[in-house]
mmCIF file with all atom_site columns, C-alpha atoms and ligand atoms in Angstrom:
data_model
loop_
_atom_site.group_PDB
_atom_site.id
_atom_site.type_symbol
_atom_site.label_atom_id
_atom_site.label_alt_id
_atom_site.label_comp_id
_atom_site.label_asym_id
_atom_site.label_entity_id
_atom_site.label_seq_id
_atom_site.pdbx_PDB_ins_code
_atom_site.Cartn_x
_atom_site.Cartn_y
_atom_site.Cartn_z
_atom_site.occupancy
_atom_site.B_iso_or_equiv
_atom_site.pdbx_formal_charge
_atom_site.auth_seq_id
_atom_site.auth_comp_id
_atom_site.auth_asym_id
_atom_site.auth_atom_id
_atom_site.pdbx_PDB_model_num
ATOM   1   C CA  . MET A 1 1   ? 68.712  2.785  4.650  1.00 88.00 ? 1   MET A CA  1
ATOM   2   C CA  . SER A 1 2   ? 71.919  3.796  2.852  1.00 95.00 ? 2   SER A CA  1
ATOM   3   C CA  . ILE A 1 3   ? 74.511  1.351  1.597  1.00 98.00 ? 3   ILE A CA  1
ATOM   4   C CA  . PHE A 1 4   ? 76.767  2.577  4.397  1.00 98.00 ? 4   PHE A CA  1
ATOM   5   C CA  . ASN A 1 5   ? 74.154  1.718  7.041  1.00 98.00 ? 5   ASN A CA  1
ATOM   6   C CA  . ARG A 1 6   ? 74.164  -1.778 5.603  1.00 98.00 ? 6   ARG A CA  1
ATOM   7   C CA  . ILE A 1 7   ? 77.935  -1.944 6.083  1.00 98.00 ? 7   ILE A CA  1
ATOM   8   C CA  . VAL A 1 8   ? 77.537  -0.772 9.709  1.00 98.00 ? 8   VAL A CA  1
ATOM   9   C CA  . ALA A 1 9   ? 74.905  -3.508 10.190 1.00 98.00 ? 9   ALA A CA  1
ATOM   10  C CA  . ARG A 1 10  ? 77.217  -6.095 8.556  1.00 98.00 ? 10  ARG A CA  1
ATOM   11  C CA  . GLU A 1 11  ? 74.540  -6.802 5.961  1.00 98.00 ? 11  GLU A CA  1
ATOM   12  C CA  . ILE A 1 12  ? 77.111  -6.296 3.230  1.00 97.00 ? 12  ILE A CA  1
ATOM   13  C CA  . PRO A 1 13  ? 80.824  -6.990 3.638  1.00 98.00 ? 13  PRO A CA  1
ATOM   14  C CA  . ALA A 1 14  ? 83.504  -4.326 3.766  1.00 98.00 ? 14  ALA A CA  1
ATOM   15  C CA  . ASP A 1 15  ? 87.148  -4.105 4.741  1.00 98.00 ? 15  ASP A CA  1
ATOM   16  C CA  . ILE A 1 16  ? 86.569  -2.179 7.962  1.00 98.00 ? 16  ILE A CA  1
ATOM   17  C CA  . VAL A 1 17  ? 89.672  -0.432 9.318  1.00 98.00 ? 17  VAL A CA  1
ATOM   18  C CA  . PHE A 1 18  ? 88.166  1.547  12.216 1.00 98.00 ? 18  PHE A CA  1
ATOM   19  C CA  . GLU A 1 19  ? 84.950  1.666  14.206 1.00 98.00 ? 19  GLU A CA  1
ATOM   20  C CA  . SER A 1 20  ? 83.759  3.711  17.182 1.00 98.00 ? 20  SER A CA  1
ATOM   21  C CA  . ASP A 1 21  ? 80.380  4.524  18.686 1.00 98.00 ? 21  ASP A CA  1
ATOM   22  C CA  . THR A 1 22  ? 79.976  7.340  16.184 1.00 98.00 ? 22  THR A CA  1
ATOM   23  C CA  . LEU A 1 23  ? 82.049  6.474  13.092 1.00 98.00 ? 23  LEU A CA  1
ATOM   24  C CA  . ILE A 1 24  ? 83.001  3.623  10.812 1.00 98.00 ? 24  ILE A CA  1
ATOM   25  C CA  . ALA A 1 25  ? 85.846  3.579  8.276  1.00 99.00 ? 25  ALA A CA  1
ATOM   26  C CA  . PHE A 1 26  ? 86.483  1.057  5.519  1.00 98.00 ? 26  PHE A CA  1
ATOM   27  C CA  . ARG A 1 27  ? 88.296  0.710  2.210  1.00 98.00 ? 27  ARG A CA  1
ATOM   28  C CA  . ASP A 1 28  ? 86.536  2.132  -0.835 1.00 98.00 ? 28  ASP A CA  1
ATOM   29  C CA  . ILE A 1 29  ? 85.413  -0.621 -3.188 1.00 98.00 ? 29  ILE A CA  1
ATOM   30  C CA  . ALA A 1 30  ? 86.811  1.305  -6.192 1.00 98.00 ? 30  ALA A CA  1
ATOM   31  C CA  . PRO A 1 31  ? 90.055  2.871  -4.915 1.00 98.00 ? 31  PRO A CA  1
ATOM   32  C CA  . GLN A 1 32  ? 91.294  6.065  -6.556 1.00 96.00 ? 32  GLN A CA  1
ATOM   33  C CA  . ALA A 1 33  ? 94.619  6.126  -4.660 1.00 97.00 ? 33  ALA A CA  1
ATOM   34  C CA  . PRO A 1 34  ? 96.962  3.535  -3.105 1.00 97.00 ? 34  PRO A CA  1
ATOM   35  C CA  . VAL A 1 35  ? 95.110  4.116  0.171  1.00 98.00 ? 35  VAL A CA  1
ATOM   36  C CA  . HIS A 1 36  ? 91.459  5.101  -0.262 1.00 98.00 ? 36  HIS A CA  1
ATOM   37  C CA  . LEU A 1 37  ? 89.330  4.931  2.860  1.00 98.00 ? 37  LEU A CA  1
ATOM   38  C CA  . LEU A 1 38  ? 85.838  6.189  3.576  1.00 99.00 ? 38  LEU A CA  1
ATOM   39  C CA  . VAL A 1 39  ? 85.102  7.670  7.010  1.00 99.00 ? 39  VAL A CA  1
ATOM   40  C CA  . VAL A 1 40  ? 81.377  7.655  7.672  1.00 98.00 ? 40  VAL A CA  1
ATOM   41  C CA  . PRO A 1 41  ? 79.260  8.788  10.625 1.00 98.00 ? 41  PRO A CA  1
ATOM   42  C CA  . LYS A 1 42  ? 76.976  6.020  11.833 1.00 98.00 ? 42  LYS A CA  1
ATOM   43  C CA  . ARG A 1 43  ? 74.095  8.481  11.984 1.00 98.00 ? 43  ARG A CA  1
ATOM   44  C CA  . ASP A 1 44  ? 72.675  8.907  8.500  1.00 97.00 ? 44  ASP A CA  1
ATOM   45  C CA  . ASP A 1 45  ? 70.654  12.091 8.782  1.00 97.00 ? 45  ASP A CA  1
ATOM   46  C CA  . PHE A 1 46  ? 73.236  14.370 7.144  1.00 98.00 ? 46  PHE A CA  1
ATOM   47  C CA  . ALA A 1 47  ? 73.397  14.062 3.363  1.00 98.00 ? 47  ALA A CA  1
ATOM   48  C CA  . ASN A 1 48  ? 76.576  16.079 2.841  1.00 98.00 ? 48  ASN A CA  1
ATOM   49  C CA  . VAL A 1 49  ? 79.384  17.878 4.648  1.00 98.00 ? 49  VAL A CA  1
ATOM   50  C CA  . SER A 1 50  ? 77.605  21.243 4.696  1.00 98.00 ? 50  SER A CA  1
ATOM   51  C CA  . GLU A 1 51  ? 74.642  19.734 6.556  1.00 98.00 ? 51  GLU A CA  1
ATOM   52  C CA  . LEU A 1 52  ? 77.051  17.982 8.912  1.00 98.00 ? 52  LEU A CA  1
ATOM   53  C CA  . ALA A 1 53  ? 79.059  21.147 9.600  1.00 98.00 ? 53  ALA A CA  1
ATOM   54  C CA  . ALA A 1 54  ? 75.867  23.054 10.430 1.00 98.00 ? 54  ALA A CA  1
ATOM   55  C CA  . GLY A 1 55  ? 74.230  20.270 12.419 1.00 98.00 ? 55  GLY A CA  1
ATOM   56  C CA  . ASP A 1 56  ? 77.069  18.569 14.296 1.00 98.00 ? 56  ASP A CA  1
ATOM   57  C CA  . PRO A 1 57  ? 80.446  20.292 13.908 1.00 98.00 ? 57  PRO A CA  1
ATOM   58  C CA  . ASP A 1 58  ? 82.021  18.112 16.600 1.00 98.00 ? 58  ASP A CA  1
ATOM   59  C CA  . LEU A 1 59  ? 81.245  15.033 14.505 1.00 98.00 ? 59  LEU A CA  1
ATOM   60  C CA  . LEU A 1 60  ? 82.912  16.677 11.504 1.00 98.00 ? 60  LEU A CA  1
ATOM   61  C CA  . ALA A 1 61  ? 85.983  17.331 13.655 1.00 98.00 ? 61  ALA A CA  1
ATOM   62  C CA  . GLU A 1 62  ? 85.955  13.658 14.668 1.00 98.00 ? 62  GLU A CA  1
ATOM   63  C CA  . ILE A 1 63  ? 86.018  12.681 10.993 1.00 98.00 ? 63  ILE A CA  1
ATOM   64  C CA  . VAL A 1 64  ? 89.060  14.895 10.407 1.00 98.00 ? 64  VAL A CA  1
ATOM   65  C CA  . ALA A 1 65  ? 90.889  13.491 13.453 1.00 98.00 ? 65  ALA A CA  1
ATOM   66  C CA  . THR A 1 66  ? 90.099  9.942  12.364 1.00 98.00 ? 66  THR A CA  1
ATOM   67  C CA  . ALA A 1 67  ? 91.315  10.633 8.827  1.00 98.00 ? 67  ALA A CA  1
ATOM   68  C CA  . ASN A 1 68  ? 94.569  11.937 10.291 1.00 98.00 ? 68  ASN A CA  1
ATOM   69  C CA  . ALA A 1 69  ? 95.031  8.850  12.476 1.00 98.00 ? 69  ALA A CA  1
ATOM   70  C CA  . LEU A 1 70  ? 94.221  6.452  9.631  1.00 98.00 ? 70  LEU A CA  1
ATOM   71  C CA  . ALA A 1 71  ? 96.626  8.219  7.245  1.00 98.00 ? 71  ALA A CA  1
ATOM   72  C CA  . LYS A 1 72  ? 99.367  7.690  9.824  1.00 98.00 ? 72  LYS A CA  1
ATOM   73  C CA  . GLU A 1 73  ? 98.419  4.038  10.247 1.00 98.00 ? 73  GLU A CA  1
ATOM   74  C CA  . TYR A 1 74  ? 97.943  3.117  6.584  1.00 98.00 ? 74  TYR A CA  1
ATOM   75  C CA  . ALA A 1 75  ? 100.280 5.601  4.814  1.00 98.00 ? 75  ALA A CA  1
ATOM   76  C CA  . ASP A 1 76  ? 102.953 8.140  5.680  1.00 97.00 ? 76  ASP A CA  1
ATOM   77  C CA  . GLY A 1 77  ? 100.577 10.503 7.463  1.00 98.00 ? 77  GLY A CA  1
ATOM   78  C CA  . ASP A 1 78  ? 99.891  12.823 4.541  1.00 97.00 ? 78  ASP A CA  1
ATOM   79  C CA  . PHE A 1 79  ? 96.400  12.683 3.122  1.00 98.00 ? 79  PHE A CA  1
ATOM   80  C CA  . ARG A 1 80  ? 93.788  14.364 0.999  1.00 97.00 ? 80  ARG A CA  1
ATOM   81  C CA  . LEU A 1 81  ? 90.266  14.680 2.438  1.00 98.00 ? 81  LEU A CA  1
ATOM   82  C CA  . VAL A 1 82  ? 87.433  14.858 -0.112 1.00 98.00 ? 82  VAL A CA  1
ATOM   83  C CA  . PHE A 1 83  ? 83.730  15.377 0.454  1.00 98.00 ? 83  PHE A CA  1
ATOM   84  C CA  . ASN A 1 84  ? 81.810  15.197 -2.795 1.00 98.00 ? 84  ASN A CA  1
ATOM   85  C CA  . SER A 1 85  ? 78.742  17.373 -2.255 1.00 98.00 ? 85  SER A CA  1
ATOM   86  C CA  . GLY A 1 86  ? 75.916  16.984 -4.731 1.00 98.00 ? 86  GLY A CA  1
ATOM   87  C CA  . ALA A 1 87  ? 75.413  14.788 -7.764 1.00 98.00 ? 87  ALA A CA  1
ATOM   88  C CA  . GLY A 1 88  ? 77.048  17.381 -9.984 1.00 98.00 ? 88  GLY A CA  1
ATOM   89  C CA  . ALA A 1 89  ? 80.249  16.987 -7.942 1.00 98.00 ? 89  ALA A CA  1
ATOM   90  C CA  . GLY A 1 90  ? 80.165  13.198 -8.231 1.00 97.00 ? 90  GLY A CA  1
ATOM   91  C CA  . GLN A 1 91  ? 78.347  12.338 -5.005 1.00 98.00 ? 91  GLN A CA  1
ATOM   92  C CA  . THR A 1 92  ? 76.552  9.019  -5.358 1.00 98.00 ? 92  THR A CA  1
ATOM   93  C CA  . VAL A 1 93  ? 75.805  8.095  -1.730 1.00 98.00 ? 93  VAL A CA  1
ATOM   94  C CA  . PHE A 1 94  ? 73.785  10.753 0.091  1.00 98.00 ? 94  PHE A CA  1
ATOM   95  C CA  . HIS A 1 95  ? 74.942  9.748  3.566  1.00 98.00 ? 95  HIS A CA  1
ATOM   96  C CA  . VAL A 1 96  ? 77.827  12.079 4.391  1.00 98.00 ? 96  VAL A CA  1
ATOM   97  C CA  . HIS A 1 97  ? 81.270  10.500 4.105  1.00 98.00 ? 97  HIS A CA  1
ATOM   98  C CA  . ALA A 1 98  ? 84.878  11.605 3.773  1.00 98.00 ? 98  ALA A CA  1
ATOM   99  C CA  . HIS A 1 99  ? 87.225  10.105 1.224  1.00 98.00 ? 99  HIS A CA  1
ATOM   100 C CA  . VAL A 1 100 ? 90.705  9.740  2.726  1.00 98.00 ? 100 VAL A CA  1
ATOM   101 C CA  . LEU A 1 101 ? 93.227  9.481  -0.119 1.00 98.00 ? 101 LEU A CA  1
ATOM   102 C CA  . ALA A 1 102 ? 96.823  8.749  0.775  1.00 98.00 ? 102 ALA A CA  1
ATOM   103 C CA  . GLY A 1 103 ? 99.990  6.969  -0.248 1.00 96.00 ? 103 GLY A CA  1
ATOM   104 C CA  . GLY A 1 104 ? 101.890 8.108  -3.315 1.00 83.00 ? 104 GLY A CA  1
ATOM   105 C CA  . LEU A 1 105 ? 99.563  10.874 -4.461 1.00 80.00 ? 105 LEU A CA  1
ATOM   106 C CA  . ALA A 1 106 ? 100.752 12.982 -7.380 1.00 69.00 ? 106 ALA A CA  1
ATOM   107 C CA  . GLU A 1 107 ? 101.944 16.400 -6.303 1.00 67.00 ? 107 GLU A CA  1
ATOM   108 C CA  . GLY A 1 108 ? 99.872  19.433 -7.111 1.00 62.00 ? 108 GLY A CA  1
ATOM   109 C CA  . THR A 1 109 ? 96.796  17.662 -8.384 1.00 64.00 ? 109 THR A CA  1
ATOM   110 C CA  . LEU A 1 110 ? 93.251  17.783 -7.096 1.00 65.00 ? 110 LEU A CA  1
ATOM   111 C CA  . ALA A 1 111 ? 92.100  14.486 -8.535 1.00 58.00 ? 111 ALA A CA  1
HETATM 112 P P1  . 5GP B 2 .   ? 80.643  9.495  -3.461 1.00 95.11 ? 201 5GP B P1  1
HETATM 113 O O1  . 5GP B 2 .   ? 80.686  9.257  -4.960 1.00 95.11 ? 201 5GP B O1  1
HETATM 114 O O2  . 5GP B 2 .   ? 79.216  9.509  -2.960 1.00 95.11 ? 201 5GP B O2  1
HETATM 115 O O3  . 5GP B 2 .   ? 81.465  10.643 -2.973 1.00 95.11 ? 201 5GP B O3  1
HETATM 116 O O4  . 5GP B 2 .   ? 81.377  8.236  -2.838 1.00 95.11 ? 201 5GP B O4  1
HETATM 117 C C1  . 5GP B 2 .   ? 80.782  6.998  -2.696 1.00 95.11 ? 201 5GP B C1  1
HETATM 118 C C2  . 5GP B 2 .   ? 81.900  6.014  -2.642 1.00 95.11 ? 201 5GP B C2  1
HETATM 119 O O5  . 5GP B 2 .   ? 81.411  4.813  -2.096 1.00 95.11 ? 201 5GP B O5  1
HETATM 120 C C3  . 5GP B 2 .   ? 82.499  5.666  -4.010 1.00 95.11 ? 201 5GP B C3  1
HETATM 121 O O6  . 5GP B 2 .   ? 83.887  5.993  -4.031 1.00 95.11 ? 201 5GP B O6  1
HETATM 122 C C4  . 5GP B 2 .   ? 82.257  4.161  -4.145 1.00 95.11 ? 201 5GP B C4  1
HETATM 123 O O7  . 5GP B 2 .   ? 83.331  3.492  -4.767 1.00 95.11 ? 201 5GP B O7  1
HETATM 124 C C5  . 5GP B 2 .   ? 82.058  3.732  -2.709 1.00 95.11 ? 201 5GP B C5  1
HETATM 125 N N1  . 5GP B 2 .   ? 81.164  2.593  -2.553 1.00 95.11 ? 201 5GP B N1  1
HETATM 126 C C6  . 5GP B 2 .   ? 79.922  2.454  -3.093 1.00 95.11 ? 201 5GP B C6  1
HETATM 127 N N2  . 5GP B 2 .   ? 79.391  1.287  -2.719 1.00 95.11 ? 201 5GP B N2  1
HETATM 128 C C7  . 5GP B 2 .   ? 80.303  0.679  -1.911 1.00 95.11 ? 201 5GP B C7  1
HETATM 129 C C8  . 5GP B 2 .   ? 80.305  -0.555 -1.200 1.00 95.11 ? 201 5GP B C8  1
HETATM 130 O O8  . 5GP B 2 .   ? 79.366  -1.346 -1.230 1.00 95.11 ? 201 5GP B O8  1
HETATM 131 N N3  . 5GP B 2 .   ? 81.417  -0.835 -0.473 1.00 95.11 ? 201 5GP B N3  1
HETATM 132 C C9  . 5GP B 2 .   ? 82.486  0.015  -0.396 1.00 95.11 ? 201 5GP B C9  1
HETATM 133 N N4  . 5GP B 2 .   ? 83.517  -0.377 0.354  1.00 95.11 ? 201 5GP B N4  1
HETATM 134 N N5  . 5GP B 2 .   ? 82.507  1.201  -1.046 1.00 95.11 ? 201 5GP B N5  1
HETATM 135 C C10 . 5GP B 2 .   ? 81.431  1.522  -1.791 1.00 95.11 ? 201 5GP B C10 1
#
């Protein structure tokens, strides 16, 4: 079971900002931007965004729509969506998740 499954199950606490039948979203424990949310499918059988896109593209579209709604609710609506894919790219939790970064991001930077 991934650490994110444990958040879904309320076995470990998190600052949950959104939940549906298919997704959960909560604040990242180590924020990299003024607003840093994680949007996570409840199903845990996709390790990264490429697997998700191939296996359930509608669920990927739901993640994007949810990121958009949360950026409007918690920031000014503009956001950066990051999927780290693979350990070499900094992925540490192999249960696909989107980082939603928003609120006062520096212009023209990727990190
Ligand atoms: P990755 O490095 O896999 O793209 O992203 C994993 C993210 O999960 C990291 O940004 C990390 O700070 C966050 N994270 C890891 N453990 C926890 C936790 O227990 N609670 C919360 N809220 N975030 C976590």
